[in-house]
Amino acid sequence: MPLEGKMLIGREAVSGSSKPITAVNPATGETLAPTYQGGGKAEVERACQLAEAAFATYRETSLEQRAAFLEAVAAEIEAIGDELIERAMAETGLPRVRLEGERGRTCGQLRLFANVVRAGEWLDVRLDPALPEREPMPRADLRQRHVALGPVAVFGASNFPLAFSVAGSDTASSLAAGCPVIVKGHSAHPGTSELVGRAVQRAVETCALPEGTFSLLFGSGSEIGQALVSDPRIQAVGFTGSRGGGTALMRTAQARPQPIPVYAEMSSINPVFLLPEALRARGAKLAEGFVASLNMGAGQFCTNPGLVIAVKSPELAAFVEAAGDAVKESAAQTMLTPGIHSAYEQGVGRLASNAKVREVARGQAGESAHPCRAGLFATSAQDFLADPELQEEVFGSSSLVIECADQDEVRQVAAQLEGQLTATLQMDDADLDTAKALLPILERKAGRILANGWPTGVEVCHAMVHGGPYPATSDSRTTSVGSAAIFRFLRPVCYQALPAGLLPEPLKDGNPWGVSRLVDGQREA
Amino acid sequence: MPLEGKMLIGREAVSGSSKPITAVNPATGETLAPTYQGGGKAEVERACQLAEAAFATYRETSLEQRAAFLEAVAAEIEAIGDELIERAMAETGLPRVRLEGERGRTCGQLRLFANVVRAGEWLDVRLDPALPEREPMPRADLRQRHVALGPVAVFGASNFPLAFSVAGSDTASSLAAGCPVIVKGHSAHPGTSELVGRAVQRAVETCALPEGTFSLLFGSGSEIGQALVSDPRIQAVGFTGSRGGGTALMRTAQARPQPIPVYAEMSSINPVFLLPEALRARGAKLAEGFVASLNMGAGQFCTNPGLVIAVKSPELAAFVEAAGDAVKESAAQTMLTPGIHSAYEQGVGRLASNAKVREVARGQAGESAHPCRAGLFATSAQDFLADPELQEEVFGSSSLVIECADQDEVRQVAAQLEGQLTATLQMDDADLDTAKALLPILERKAGRILANGWPTGVEVCHAMVHGGPYPATSDSRTTSVGSAAIFRFLRPVCYQALPAGLLPEPLKDGNPWGVSRLVDGQREA
């Protein structure tokens, strides 16, 4: 079925009446049909009305119903076939292999959440049985479960047109929690969004769920997003993007008569610490791994290694030289959008023109309309500490090496960092004590700490934390990747002395849903 | 040891230089020595400096060390003996039996958290073992635990001088999580606060913890509180009090360069639904139970039943009459502070002068300087729905009966309620269907739903939720009472491929701390 250039509101496909959106192939600059007529307040109103109406039914679907729905979404996305990959390639400039991998991740993520739903850990069932004989006062029967917050607004990200977009992690975890979702699709890949949106729409229908379980809106500018976040029926927001965009949504959410949580994943420069023994033993290999991570996806990852920190030494100089050589040979890759390309050029320009910063190397210019020409820069710890601007994220394949006088200065730099998604240690056995002194600092700065790997590549699993202190995210208590992401869209409710007939299923005697339970504070076997 | 009228900063007792605070006996109006010289920015600075310095050590105390400390705090509070009860009686006007009960609750709560710390559920340990052979990409070893957020600012509440004050629930759960605490003591009970603060201070010393683990500040007005919440070292805030106070702290916390979570428990009118069969079968008994709950502690509970909702009927009329009779006979109780008394009088006055509201009964005036004269009022559902002011909390023994035309209107009233801490159903077996239709609405409105009990009296246990949608609290995803309160002060960190020697203890192979773990998404037996 050809793309129609429509928004999806419940079971309908509709056109808006605000500014049109047209995708651009960033590799060629050519525009891609069809044009999407953007929506406005009327479409937000209709989608919210349907989401609210769907919530009562959807939040109380059984574990199996909800899991089957998530699996149906995955199957429908796979059933689109190559059309999805080709459209995404055209809209993003990302290569086929990356997008096929991302599709696998997206569908794997939906199936992971299906299993999370079935396992029922997310219900956090807690039972404190009645103690009628207790003195001086008896205790009533108390039971707790988690319930869904309500309809969620999800903002698609530009850099993961599948895994962080229409049916990405925020959508999958909201739906898993029992929340209807209204996606505001990213204007850079409306066709990809429509294809995936229709897949979700089909799954809603085949699973006989209320149509308002899912809607997909488009709109350029911030109007539609602000309207969505302001709507009283929306109860939480998922966002991945710029710091400016994220903080604007936070402000809107906090200014509501009823403030709501915003889960914004915003910016991170992902420091990599090269410890002396590792640098001595395998500097060349580290340089190779580093530049591969730096260039992956034209550096357009939240976890791109934008900062390298080490003590100044001949080994560090050799590392920088080797990394610089690799950067010089780096072929340019097409960036996702003209806007991202221009912001990257500005960011790299700021570094290049900073008197305290040394340009180590730039990559190839290439022939794309919007190429990412990699950049490697260096500065001293003292200059870095003196200039907060050097902590600003440059979204793309740009990184800054910080040369420190000693490990004290390394720790000083670490302690002055803003919140990060990741922090990486390159270390050998003999670096253990150095690493031990850094770890407590890094635990306060980042959501994930890696040893001897690279921060790009985020595993979708149970132990993952893709989050971190502000400004990496708006809420360090959460993760936007992995099964724990579901907790963002839940809240606890306690039921005191309810008659058996009124108790929600998972709280009933005999544990009919067979979920893990905390009874009197003890985990039931 | 006599009271010194001092703030406690680390191991010192200090005087400030800002406005003095003097406690008033609300029953007699007499002032109580000593005078407390309030603190300001200098004291905030010093307390934050010490808390930050203590954090590195305190957050990594072993489960046993931390649990033993919480138990030591409880023992030190008990060791104060009757002096604590007498001072609290003088400062609050609350009766001995209530304060002895509250001391029991406070110490029980500290010991509950000691057991919570030992059990280690709060660490939320998750392990996803490495899959080196996985295709197309191997999986690294990933392990997650929760870590403490950092120093926490706690604001003592006026209405629980022990259980929600210096060593109350917010302090106990912060300390349990591994966060140093700086308490801003409530100006209404500085002597009680000093006594308890010194008990905590002694426990810090006998347990050989860093002195900055705990500090206690005083200050009238909002200056010291705002300074505390603005300090970059403070990472979370616990508050119980008025909506105005809570929202002011929320704004300050959000305006920081790094916004932080505020857990404010603010206002709730705790609707009680009298279902028809229950009303028919035991209206008189319900009236008795209701007025007892209404009058408990002069109505100065967050869970006081400020709203009664039922279908208009002869049975409801009989209930209202019986409740009115009981209210008329209610002896006045002394309110906590002159300010609370005056706000109560204003609130009751607003109801009495509202043309759509009928005064059913007022209680006795009594002879206290600041008496709570109970009030029972009634109005129609239509008038209630038309006037948002009727939802405003009147802190004290005041309640409003809403007469509805039918169950549809009952549900309409329920749906228009703001967020609440509790919602109560008085129901018999034959009311089950009516209750079932109400429950989904109430689940979206309240953190705790009770059947056939009264909302006052909050059990401190694992399944308790003392929380609820805004404006009951600032964050419906949490509870401020019960063991789950610890999660407010924690965030997850993921460790990827860390060498064994660098892994935190609870994440090590062999589970040396013996805590519950989620391995590959499955709860370990």
mmCIF file of C-alpha atoms in Angstrom, chain B residues 37-303:
data_model
loop_
_atom_site.group_PDB
_atom_site.id
_atom_site.type_symbol
_atom_site.label_atom_id
_atom_site.label_comp_id
_atom_site.label_asym_id
_atom_site.label_seq_id
_atom_site.Cartn_x
_atom_site.Cartn_y
_atom_site.Cartn_z
ATOM 1 C CA GLN B 37 18.192 31.574 67.011
ATOM 2 C CA GLY B 38 17.377 30.736 63.375
ATOM 3 C CA GLY B 39 20.010 29.864 60.808
ATOM 4 C CA GLY B 40 20.660 31.223 57.344
ATOM 5 C CA LYS B 41 22.894 30.716 54.347
ATOM 6 C CA ALA B 42 26.031 30.172 56.420
ATOM 7 C CA GLU B 43 24.492 27.260 58.302
ATOM 8 C CA VAL B 44 23.055 25.777 55.106
ATOM 9 C CA GLU B 45 26.487 26.020 53.536
ATOM 10 C CA ARG B 46 28.189 24.296 56.447
ATOM 11 C CA ALA B 47 25.601 21.532 56.760
ATOM 12 C CA CYS B 48 25.708 20.856 52.995
ATOM 13 C CA GLN B 49 29.495 20.781 53.012
ATOM 14 C CA LEU B 50 29.479 18.177 55.774
ATOM 15 C CA ALA B 51 26.676 16.167 54.149
ATOM 16 C CA GLU B 52 28.554 16.077 50.859
ATOM 17 C CA ALA B 53 31.724 14.999 52.648
ATOM 18 C CA ALA B 54 29.822 12.280 54.517
ATOM 19 C CA PHE B 55 28.104 10.942 51.425
ATOM 20 C CA ALA B 56 31.066 9.034 49.954
ATOM 21 C CA THR B 57 31.437 6.976 53.121
ATOM 22 C CA TYR B 58 27.831 6.756 54.188
ATOM 23 C CA ARG B 59 26.423 5.584 50.855
ATOM 24 C CA GLU B 60 28.778 2.622 50.841
ATOM 25 C CA THR B 61 28.181 1.435 54.393
ATOM 26 C CA SER B 62 27.389 -2.254 54.549
ATOM 27 C CA LEU B 63 23.800 -3.374 54.947
ATOM 28 C CA GLU B 64 24.499 -4.321 58.545
ATOM 29 C CA GLN B 65 26.241 -1.058 59.423
ATOM 30 C CA ARG B 66 23.429 1.029 58.047
ATOM 31 C CA ALA B 67 20.729 -1.107 59.645
ATOM 32 C CA ALA B 68 22.491 -0.969 63.005
ATOM 33 C CA PHE B 69 22.626 2.824 62.734
ATOM 34 C CA LEU B 70 18.869 3.070 62.137
ATOM 35 C CA GLU B 71 18.299 0.839 65.135
ATOM 36 C CA ALA B 72 20.650 2.981 67.208
ATOM 37 C CA VAL B 73 18.617 6.072 66.302
ATOM 38 C CA ALA B 74 15.452 4.310 67.499
ATOM 39 C CA ALA B 75 17.129 3.256 70.750
ATOM 40 C CA GLU B 76 18.458 6.771 71.369
ATOM 41 C CA ILE B 77 14.983 8.244 70.863
ATOM 42 C CA GLU B 78 13.515 5.783 73.327
ATOM 43 C CA ALA B 79 16.305 6.569 75.769
ATOM 44 C CA ILE B 80 15.216 10.209 75.958
ATOM 45 C CA GLY B 81 12.270 8.965 77.960
ATOM 46 C CA ASP B 82 9.384 11.038 79.181
ATOM 47 C CA GLU B 83 11.135 14.341 78.591
ATOM 48 C CA LEU B 84 10.425 13.910 74.883
ATOM 49 C CA ILE B 85 6.744 13.224 75.402
ATOM 50 C CA GLU B 86 6.304 16.126 77.789
ATOM 51 C CA ARG B 87 8.062 18.587 75.546
ATOM 52 C CA ALA B 88 6.067 17.410 72.540
ATOM 53 C CA MET B 89 2.824 17.731 74.518
ATOM 54 C CA ALA B 90 3.695 21.268 75.499
ATOM 55 C CA GLU B 91 4.686 22.254 71.968
ATOM 56 C CA THR B 92 1.794 20.638 70.089
ATOM 57 C CA GLY B 93 -1.147 20.317 72.429
ATOM 58 C CA LEU B 94 -1.402 16.668 71.427
ATOM 59 C CA PRO B 95 -2.352 14.260 74.209
ATOM 60 C CA ARG B 96 0.147 11.924 75.866
ATOM 61 C CA VAL B 97 -1.343 8.711 74.523
ATOM 62 C CA ARG B 98 -1.162 9.980 70.952
ATOM 63 C CA LEU B 99 2.463 11.069 71.336
ATOM 64 C CA GLU B 100 3.497 7.835 72.994
ATOM 65 C CA GLY B 101 1.883 5.998 70.102
ATOM 66 C CA GLU B 102 3.642 8.261 67.643
ATOM 67 C CA ARG B 103 6.986 7.622 69.315
ATOM 68 C CA GLY B 104 6.324 3.893 68.965
ATOM 69 C CA ARG B 105 5.519 4.375 65.309
ATOM 70 C CA THR B 106 8.620 6.485 64.737
ATOM 71 C CA CYS B 107 10.949 3.951 66.328
ATOM 72 C CA GLY B 108 9.094 1.053 64.679
ATOM 73 C CA GLN B 109 9.542 2.794 61.360
ATOM 74 C CA LEU B 110 13.280 3.159 61.898
ATOM 75 C CA ARG B 111 13.504 -0.538 62.742
ATOM 76 C CA LEU B 112 11.385 -1.474 59.735
ATOM 77 C CA PHE B 113 13.835 0.399 57.528
ATOM 78 C CA ALA B 114 16.704 -1.373 59.274
ATOM 79 C CA ASN B 115 15.142 -4.652 58.157
ATOM 80 C CA VAL B 116 14.468 -3.276 54.700
ATOM 81 C CA VAL B 117 18.138 -2.339 54.409
ATOM 82 C CA ARG B 118 19.211 -5.828 55.499
ATOM 83 C CA ALA B 119 16.828 -7.577 53.090
ATOM 84 C CA GLY B 120 18.399 -5.672 50.183
ATOM 85 C CA GLU B 121 15.333 -5.671 47.879
ATOM 86 C CA TRP B 122 15.938 -1.946 47.504
ATOM 87 C CA LEU B 123 19.170 -2.635 45.640
ATOM 88 C CA ASP B 124 17.040 -4.077 42.795
ATOM 89 C CA VAL B 125 19.974 -6.204 41.700
ATOM 90 C CA ARG B 126 19.660 -7.313 38.083
ATOM 91 C CA LEU B 127 22.181 -9.490 36.279
ATOM 92 C CA ASP B 128 22.297 -10.211 32.565
ATOM 93 C CA PRO B 129 25.283 -12.522 32.114
ATOM 94 C CA ALA B 130 27.596 -12.165 29.121
ATOM 95 C CA LEU B 131 26.672 -14.063 25.960
ATOM 96 C CA PRO B 132 30.018 -14.213 24.152
ATOM 97 C CA GLU B 133 28.737 -16.559 21.449
ATOM 98 C CA ARG B 134 25.563 -14.636 20.598
ATOM 99 C CA GLU B 135 25.054 -13.759 16.918
ATOM 100 C CA PRO B 136 25.285 -11.282 15.290
ATOM 101 C CA MET B 137 26.805 -9.540 18.320
ATOM 102 C CA PRO B 138 27.970 -10.890 21.659
ATOM 103 C CA ARG B 139 26.378 -9.503 24.816
ATOM 104 C CA ALA B 140 28.594 -7.998 27.500
ATOM 105 C CA ASP B 141 28.118 -8.833 31.171
ATOM 106 C CA LEU B 142 25.611 -6.318 32.570
ATOM 107 C CA ARG B 143 24.777 -5.797 36.221
ATOM 108 C CA GLN B 144 22.556 -3.225 37.870
ATOM 109 C CA ARG B 145 22.093 -1.977 41.390
ATOM 110 C CA HIS B 146 20.491 1.091 42.936
ATOM 111 C CA VAL B 147 22.667 3.770 44.504
ATOM 112 C CA ALA B 148 21.808 6.653 46.808
ATOM 113 C CA LEU B 149 20.935 9.995 45.170
ATOM 114 C CA GLY B 150 22.981 12.183 47.501
ATOM 115 C CA PRO B 151 22.277 14.485 50.468
ATOM 116 C CA VAL B 152 18.551 14.972 51.101
ATOM 117 C CA ALA B 153 16.736 17.973 52.596
ATOM 118 C CA VAL B 154 13.843 16.996 54.860
ATOM 119 C CA PHE B 155 11.206 19.431 56.079
ATOM 120 C CA GLY B 156 9.625 18.521 59.387
ATOM 121 C CA ALA B 157 5.826 18.525 59.449
ATOM 122 C CA SER B 158 3.816 20.214 62.176
ATOM 123 C CA ASN B 159 1.185 17.521 62.589
ATOM 124 C CA PHE B 160 3.481 14.592 63.367
ATOM 125 C CA PRO B 161 6.164 16.064 65.631
ATOM 126 C CA LEU B 162 7.871 12.676 65.742
ATOM 127 C CA ALA B 163 6.737 10.413 62.873
ATOM 128 C CA PHE B 164 7.030 13.036 60.096
ATOM 129 C CA SER B 165 9.621 15.246 61.655
ATOM 130 C CA VAL B 166 13.327 15.097 62.526
ATOM 131 C CA ALA B 167 13.642 11.296 62.539
ATOM 132 C CA GLY B 168 10.392 10.574 60.739
ATOM 133 C CA SER B 169 9.611 8.679 57.587
ATOM 134 C CA ASP B 170 11.463 10.951 55.144
ATOM 135 C CA THR B 171 14.603 10.914 57.289
ATOM 136 C CA ALA B 172 14.431 7.181 57.955
ATOM 137 C CA SER B 173 13.957 6.301 54.287
ATOM 138 C CA SER B 174 16.700 8.702 53.140
ATOM 139 C CA LEU B 175 19.160 7.313 55.665
ATOM 140 C CA ALA B 176 18.125 3.784 54.711
ATOM 141 C CA ALA B 177 18.849 4.589 51.060
ATOM 142 C CA GLY B 178 22.340 5.812 51.942
ATOM 143 C CA CYS B 179 21.639 9.543 51.790
ATOM 144 C CA PRO B 180 22.852 11.988 54.454
ATOM 145 C CA VAL B 181 19.996 14.140 55.730
ATOM 146 C CA ILE B 182 19.675 17.806 56.579
ATOM 147 C CA VAL B 183 16.428 18.469 58.412
ATOM 148 C CA LYS B 184 14.805 21.841 58.487
ATOM 149 C CA GLY B 185 12.950 21.497 61.775
ATOM 150 C CA HIS B 186 9.393 22.777 62.056
ATOM 151 C CA SER B 187 9.213 26.046 63.970
ATOM 152 C CA ALA B 188 6.224 24.817 65.982
ATOM 153 C CA HIS B 189 8.198 22.158 67.876
ATOM 154 C CA PRO B 190 11.878 23.149 68.043
ATOM 155 C CA GLY B 191 12.413 21.591 71.483
ATOM 156 C CA THR B 192 11.034 18.222 70.384
ATOM 157 C CA SER B 193 13.216 18.577 67.295
ATOM 158 C CA GLU B 194 16.346 19.333 69.282
ATOM 159 C CA LEU B 195 15.764 16.327 71.535
ATOM 160 C CA VAL B 196 15.304 13.972 68.605
ATOM 161 C CA GLY B 197 18.107 15.634 66.646
ATOM 162 C CA ARG B 198 20.517 15.035 69.499
ATOM 163 C CA ALA B 199 19.436 11.404 69.580
ATOM 164 C CA VAL B 200 20.324 11.049 65.891
ATOM 165 C CA GLN B 201 23.573 12.930 66.481
ATOM 166 C CA ARG B 202 24.510 10.491 69.259
ATOM 167 C CA ALA B 203 23.711 7.520 67.033
ATOM 168 C CA VAL B 204 25.923 8.952 64.283
ATOM 169 C CA GLU B 205 28.746 9.192 66.787
ATOM 170 C CA THR B 206 28.344 5.790 68.448
ATOM 171 C CA CYS B 207 28.110 4.148 65.023
ATOM 172 C CA ALA B 208 31.297 5.942 63.968
ATOM 173 C CA LEU B 209 29.662 7.467 60.916
ATOM 174 C CA PRO B 210 30.837 10.720 59.329
ATOM 175 C CA GLU B 211 29.396 13.664 61.246
ATOM 176 C CA GLY B 212 27.729 15.137 58.147
ATOM 177 C CA THR B 213 25.384 12.151 57.965
ATOM 178 C CA PHE B 214 22.863 14.300 59.833
ATOM 179 C CA SER B 215 22.220 17.974 60.580
ATOM 180 C CA LEU B 216 19.263 19.885 61.966
ATOM 181 C CA LEU B 217 18.590 23.518 61.069
ATOM 182 C CA PHE B 218 15.955 26.004 62.154
ATOM 183 C CA GLY B 219 14.737 29.163 60.535
ATOM 184 C CA SER B 220 11.484 31.055 60.311
ATOM 185 C CA GLY B 221 10.141 32.160 56.946
ATOM 186 C CA SER B 222 11.114 30.472 53.723
ATOM 187 C CA GLU B 223 14.695 31.747 53.377
ATOM 188 C CA ILE B 224 16.527 28.811 54.927
ATOM 189 C CA GLY B 225 14.336 26.249 53.182
ATOM 190 C CA GLN B 226 14.840 27.884 49.797
ATOM 191 C CA ALA B 227 18.594 28.071 50.391
ATOM 192 C CA LEU B 228 18.650 24.397 51.274
ATOM 193 C CA VAL B 229 16.666 23.287 48.222
ATOM 194 C CA SER B 230 18.795 25.517 45.983
ATOM 195 C CA ASP B 231 22.099 24.143 47.222
ATOM 196 C CA PRO B 232 23.766 22.124 44.449
ATOM 197 C CA ARG B 233 24.774 19.391 46.886
ATOM 198 C CA ILE B 234 21.176 18.623 47.843
ATOM 199 C CA GLN B 235 19.833 15.897 45.535
ATOM 200 C CA ALA B 236 16.257 15.371 46.729
ATOM 201 C CA VAL B 237 13.683 16.916 49.036
ATOM 202 C CA GLY B 238 11.114 15.407 51.390
ATOM 203 C CA PHE B 239 8.278 17.631 52.532
ATOM 204 C CA THR B 240 4.931 17.219 54.274
ATOM 205 C CA GLY B 241 2.797 20.295 54.638
ATOM 206 C CA SER B 242 0.642 22.768 52.802
ATOM 207 C CA ARG B 243 0.060 22.950 49.074
ATOM 208 C CA GLY B 244 1.529 26.441 48.974
ATOM 209 C CA GLY B 245 4.676 25.328 50.755
ATOM 210 C CA GLY B 246 5.067 22.216 48.641
ATOM 211 C CA THR B 247 4.574 23.919 45.295
ATOM 212 C CA ALA B 248 7.038 26.667 46.280
ATOM 213 C CA LEU B 249 9.698 24.022 46.943
ATOM 214 C CA MET B 250 8.831 22.303 43.656
ATOM 215 C CA ARG B 251 9.384 25.555 41.772
ATOM 216 C CA THR B 252 12.723 26.166 43.486
ATOM 217 C CA ALA B 253 13.872 22.612 42.765
ATOM 218 C CA GLN B 254 12.894 22.883 39.107
ATOM 219 C CA ALA B 255 14.587 26.242 38.653
ATOM 220 C CA ARG B 256 17.986 24.891 39.716
ATOM 221 C CA PRO B 257 20.653 24.409 37.035
ATOM 222 C CA GLN B 258 20.189 20.733 37.894
ATOM 223 C CA PRO B 259 16.524 20.126 38.797
ATOM 224 C CA ILE B 260 15.980 17.615 41.601
ATOM 225 C CA PRO B 261 13.017 15.533 42.748
ATOM 226 C CA VAL B 262 10.750 16.976 45.438
ATOM 227 C CA TYR B 263 8.550 14.554 47.328
ATOM 228 C CA ALA B 264 5.892 16.844 48.695
ATOM 229 C CA GLU B 265 2.853 15.441 50.407
ATOM 230 C CA MET B 266 0.490 18.354 50.308
ATOM 231 C CA SER B 267 -3.262 18.153 50.547
ATOM 232 C CA SER B 268 -6.033 15.644 50.375
ATOM 233 C CA ILE B 269 -9.704 15.617 51.342
ATOM 234 C CA ASN B 270 -10.026 11.823 51.338
ATOM 235 C CA PRO B 271 -13.479 11.111 49.951
ATOM 236 C CA VAL B 272 -15.612 8.509 51.725
ATOM 237 C CA PHE B 273 -18.263 6.850 49.604
ATOM 238 C CA LEU B 274 -21.259 5.532 51.515
ATOM 239 C CA LEU B 275 -22.794 2.877 49.288
ATOM 240 C CA PRO B 276 -26.553 2.321 49.629
ATOM 241 C CA GLU B 277 -26.667 -1.128 51.206
ATOM 242 C CA ALA B 278 -24.026 -0.286 53.802
ATOM 243 C CA LEU B 279 -25.881 2.920 54.617
ATOM 244 C CA ARG B 280 -29.137 1.015 54.984
ATOM 245 C CA ALA B 281 -27.647 -1.761 57.108
ATOM 246 C CA ARG B 282 -25.489 0.278 59.484
ATOM 247 C CA GLY B 283 -25.975 4.012 59.016
ATOM 248 C CA ALA B 284 -25.776 4.786 62.709
ATOM 249 C CA LYS B 285 -22.568 2.820 63.158
ATOM 250 C CA LEU B 286 -21.088 4.516 60.117
ATOM 251 C CA ALA B 287 -21.948 7.933 61.548
ATOM 252 C CA GLU B 288 -20.184 7.010 64.764
ATOM 253 C CA GLY B 289 -17.064 5.707 63.003
ATOM 254 C CA PHE B 290 -16.997 8.670 60.676
ATOM 255 C CA VAL B 291 -17.111 11.285 63.439
ATOM 256 C CA ALA B 292 -14.453 9.418 65.427
ATOM 257 C CA SER B 293 -12.181 9.506 62.343
ATOM 258 C CA LEU B 294 -13.075 13.152 61.673
ATOM 259 C CA ASN B 295 -12.195 14.219 65.211
ATOM 260 C CA MET B 296 -9.055 12.151 65.597
ATOM 261 C CA GLY B 297 -6.139 14.463 66.382
ATOM 262 C CA ALA B 298 -8.418 17.485 65.837
ATOM 263 C CA GLY B 299 -8.629 16.418 62.208
ATOM 264 C CA GLN B 300 -5.013 17.373 61.672
ATOM 265 C CA PHE B 301 -4.193 14.395 59.485
ATOM 266 C CA CYS B 302 -3.481 14.305 55.774
ATOM 267 C CA THR B 303 -5.949 11.441 55.664
#
